Short mmCIF file of C-alpha atoms in Angstrom, two decimals:
data_model
loop_
_atom_site.label_atom_id
_atom_site.label_comp_id
_atom_site.label_asym_id
_atom_site.label_seq_id
_atom_site.Cartn_x
_atom_site.Cartn_y
_atom_site.Cartn_z
CA MET K 1 -63.79 -143.78 8.70
CA LEU K 2 -67.14 -144.20 7.43
CA ASP K 3 -68.45 -145.50 10.48
CA CYS K 4 -66.74 -142.25 12.68
CA LEU K 5 -68.77 -140.20 10.39
CA ALA K 6 -71.78 -142.10 11.00
CA VAL K 7 -71.28 -141.71 14.95
CA GLY K 8 -70.48 -138.11 14.61
CA MET K 9 -73.36 -136.90 12.23
CA GLY K 10 -75.65 -138.69 14.65
CA GLY K 11 -74.18 -137.19 17.31
CA PHE K 12 -74.33 -133.91 15.96
CA LEU K 13 -78.06 -134.47 15.37
CA GLY K 14 -78.57 -135.72 19.04
CA ALA K 15 -76.77 -133.06 20.67
CA VAL K 16 -78.66 -130.42 18.53
CA CYS K 17 -82.23 -132.12 19.52
CA ARG K 18 -81.15 -132.15 22.97
CA TYR K 19 -80.32 -128.45 23.11
CA LEU K 20 -83.62 -127.76 21.48
CA VAL K 21 -85.51 -129.70 23.83
CA GLY K 22 -83.58 -127.59 26.82
CA LEU K 23 -84.98 -124.24 25.17
CA ILE K 24 -88.68 -125.33 25.87
CA PRO K 25 -90.08 -122.85 27.98
CA MET K 26 -91.22 -124.59 31.14
CA GLU K 27 -91.79 -123.38 34.46
CA GLU K 28 -90.30 -125.68 37.01
CA ARG K 29 -92.59 -125.68 40.16
CA PHE K 30 -90.42 -128.34 41.72
CA ALA K 31 -86.66 -128.83 42.20
CA PHE K 32 -86.72 -131.99 39.91
CA PRO K 33 -85.17 -131.39 36.56
CA VAL K 34 -88.12 -132.61 34.26
CA LYS K 35 -86.54 -131.87 31.00
CA THR K 36 -83.38 -133.89 31.86
CA PHE K 37 -85.63 -136.86 32.93
CA ALA K 38 -87.93 -136.72 29.70
CA ILE K 39 -85.15 -136.59 27.54
CA ASN K 40 -83.39 -139.94 29.34
CA LEU K 41 -86.99 -141.38 28.96
CA ALA K 42 -87.15 -140.96 25.44
CA GLY K 43 -83.78 -141.66 24.51
CA SER K 44 -84.53 -145.21 26.42
CA PHE K 45 -87.51 -145.72 24.49
CA VAL K 46 -85.63 -145.12 21.06
CA ILE K 47 -82.82 -146.93 21.81
CA GLY K 48 -85.09 -150.05 22.33
CA ILE K 49 -86.58 -149.58 19.23
CA ILE K 50 -83.32 -149.34 17.55
CA ALA K 51 -81.92 -152.26 19.71
CA SER K 52 -85.07 -154.43 18.64
CA LEU K 53 -84.97 -153.46 14.94
CA ALA K 54 -81.76 -154.19 14.51
CA MET K 55 -81.36 -157.68 16.33
CA LYS K 56 -84.73 -159.23 15.68
CA GLN K 57 -85.64 -157.86 12.75
CA GLY K 58 -82.93 -157.24 11.19
CA VAL K 59 -83.67 -154.34 9.52
CA LEU K 60 -81.09 -152.14 10.03
CA GLY K 61 -77.58 -152.26 8.91
CA PRO K 62 -74.34 -152.07 11.18
CA ARG K 63 -73.96 -148.72 10.09
CA ALA K 64 -77.32 -147.49 10.14
CA VAL K 65 -77.45 -148.92 14.19
CA LEU K 66 -73.71 -146.74 15.09
CA PHE K 67 -75.74 -143.53 13.74
CA LEU K 68 -79.16 -144.18 15.45
CA LYS K 69 -77.75 -145.78 18.73
CA VAL K 70 -74.49 -144.53 19.26
CA GLY K 71 -74.81 -141.07 17.69
CA LEU K 72 -78.08 -140.06 17.86
CA CYS K 73 -79.16 -141.51 21.15
CA GLY K 74 -75.51 -141.12 22.31
CA GLY K 75 -75.82 -137.19 21.67
CA PHE K 76 -79.28 -136.75 22.64
CA THR K 77 -79.49 -138.38 26.36
CA THR K 78 -77.70 -136.69 29.27
CA PHE K 79 -76.75 -138.90 31.75
CA SER K 80 -73.80 -136.49 32.40
CA SER K 81 -76.56 -133.81 32.98
CA PHE K 82 -78.45 -136.49 34.94
CA ALA K 83 -75.69 -137.01 37.73
CA LEU K 84 -74.42 -133.28 38.05
CA GLU K 85 -78.55 -132.72 38.71
CA THR K 86 -78.56 -135.37 41.15
CA GLY K 87 -75.57 -134.10 43.03
CA SER K 88 -76.61 -130.56 43.07
CA LEU K 89 -80.31 -131.57 44.53
CA LEU K 90 -77.79 -133.63 46.96
CA LYS K 91 -75.85 -130.43 47.72
CA GLU K 92 -78.79 -128.55 48.29
CA GLY K 93 -79.87 -130.66 50.82
CA ASN K 94 -83.35 -131.91 48.76
CA MET K 95 -82.55 -135.71 49.46
CA ALA K 96 -86.22 -136.77 48.55
CA ALA K 97 -86.11 -134.99 45.29
CA ALA K 98 -82.56 -136.73 44.21
CA MET K 99 -83.44 -139.79 45.10
CA ALA K 100 -86.85 -139.34 43.54
CA TYR K 101 -84.94 -138.37 40.42
CA ALA K 102 -82.29 -141.17 40.42
CA VAL K 103 -84.47 -144.13 41.49
CA LEU K 104 -87.35 -142.81 38.78
CA SER K 105 -84.59 -142.00 35.99
CA MET K 106 -83.28 -145.72 36.21
CA ALA K 107 -85.86 -147.81 36.54
CA LEU K 108 -88.17 -145.71 34.35
CA GLY K 109 -85.40 -145.51 31.71
CA VAL K 110 -85.18 -149.32 31.80
CA ALA K 111 -88.96 -149.76 31.65
CA ALA K 112 -88.74 -147.61 28.24
CA VAL K 113 -86.06 -149.34 26.77
CA PHE K 114 -88.64 -152.92 27.12
CA ALA K 115 -91.38 -150.59 25.90
CA GLY K 116 -89.40 -149.58 22.60
CA GLU K 117 -88.73 -153.25 22.11
CA ALA K 118 -92.03 -154.31 22.46
CA VAL K 119 -93.41 -151.31 19.72
CA ALA K 120 -90.94 -152.24 17.35
CA GLY K 121 -91.94 -155.94 17.45
#
């Protein structure tokens, strides 16, 4: 039960942070979902740091990992929004933006995980 509470509390914080980032006023000149893209990269970077601290250095306990990785990062990142926005771009006929968004999100997201792991040591 404590594991569930840890995940729930982390998810609450991650979701609230995601909401607050969504409120940042930004003029979007392009059909590219910049905020969701940035959130996914930041979440990938942070989860890389958490994974490194947990696995390589043993700094984090199992419950802290659940709180941070499953809860916080899971609540903060926005894969469902990513999928919806990519689909919307395709429906609007904006194939180039949809492909750029999908490929860059995946490639740079994975790179951000490795960068997070490298930063954490």
